[in-house]
Amino acid sequence: MSIYQKIFQTTSKRFASSGLISKQMLSPERALWAFPAGLAATWFIWGALTDDIKQSVGLWWDPDADIKKVEMERAKRLEAREALKAASKPAKADDDGDEEEEEEEE
């Protein structure tokens, strides 16, 4: 028996003897409150979750995901085209900046 099994057994025994799960908790009068309590807990937890968490678990999907994907691909293509144009243009020397510096020194 591994150490983890021993820990699980002792914590299970403590939990069972603590009285958190007793016959009173499972009575039919309290069972009626299980649904409203679960609904309230879900209401608060759902509001606390971000869209990223909901998407990672598979509880929510982004209706604009396809549009965002197309827009990102278009932006990448435009950036690649601009980089290609900038690389193909010869570098021009900027003589105007030197003249302005000489005028300021005088």
Short mmCIF file of N, CA and C in Angstrom, two decimals, residues 66-82:
data_model
loop_
_atom_site.label_atom_id
_atom_site.label_comp_id
_atom_site.label_asym_id
_atom_site.label_seq_id
_atom_site.Cartn_x
_atom_site.Cartn_y
_atom_site.Cartn_z
N ASP A 66 -14.42 32.83 -36.22
CA ASP A 66 -14.06 32.72 -37.64
C ASP A 66 -13.69 34.09 -38.22
N ILE A 67 -14.46 35.10 -37.86
CA ILE A 67 -14.20 36.44 -38.37
C ILE A 67 -12.85 36.95 -37.86
N LYS A 68 -12.58 36.71 -36.58
CA LYS A 68 -11.31 37.15 -36.00
C LYS A 68 -10.13 36.43 -36.65
N LYS A 69 -10.32 35.16 -36.97
CA LYS A 69 -9.26 34.38 -37.61
C LYS A 69 -8.95 34.94 -39.00
N VAL A 70 -9.98 35.25 -39.76
CA VAL A 70 -9.80 35.80 -41.11
C VAL A 70 -9.13 37.17 -41.03
N GLU A 71 -9.55 37.99 -40.06
CA GLU A 71 -8.96 39.32 -39.92
C GLU A 71 -7.48 39.23 -39.54
N MET A 72 -7.13 38.30 -38.67
CA MET A 72 -5.73 38.15 -38.28
C MET A 72 -4.88 37.66 -39.45
N GLU A 73 -5.42 36.73 -40.24
CA GLU A 73 -4.69 36.26 -41.42
C GLU A 73 -4.49 37.39 -42.43
N ARG A 74 -5.50 38.23 -42.59
CA ARG A 74 -5.40 39.36 -43.52
C ARG A 74 -4.35 40.36 -43.03
N ALA A 75 -4.34 40.62 -41.71
CA ALA A 75 -3.35 41.55 -41.16
C ALA A 75 -1.94 40.99 -41.36
N LYS A 76 -1.76 39.69 -41.19
CA LYS A 76 -0.44 39.09 -41.41
C LYS A 76 0.00 39.22 -42.86
N ARG A 77 -0.94 39.00 -43.79
CA ARG A 77 -0.60 39.13 -45.21
C ARG A 77 -0.22 40.57 -45.55
N LEU A 78 -0.96 41.54 -44.99
CA LEU A 78 -0.64 42.94 -45.26
C LEU A 78 0.72 43.32 -44.69
N GLU A 79 1.03 42.85 -43.49
CA GLU A 79 2.33 43.13 -42.88
C GLU A 79 3.46 42.49 -43.70
N ALA A 80 3.24 41.29 -44.18
CA ALA A 80 4.26 40.62 -45.00
C ALA A 80 4.46 41.38 -46.31
N ARG A 81 3.39 41.88 -46.91
CA ARG A 81 3.48 42.63 -48.15
C ARG A 81 4.24 43.94 -47.92
N GLU A 82 3.94 44.64 -46.80
CA GLU A 82 4.64 45.88 -46.49
C GLU A 82 6.13 45.62 -46.22
#
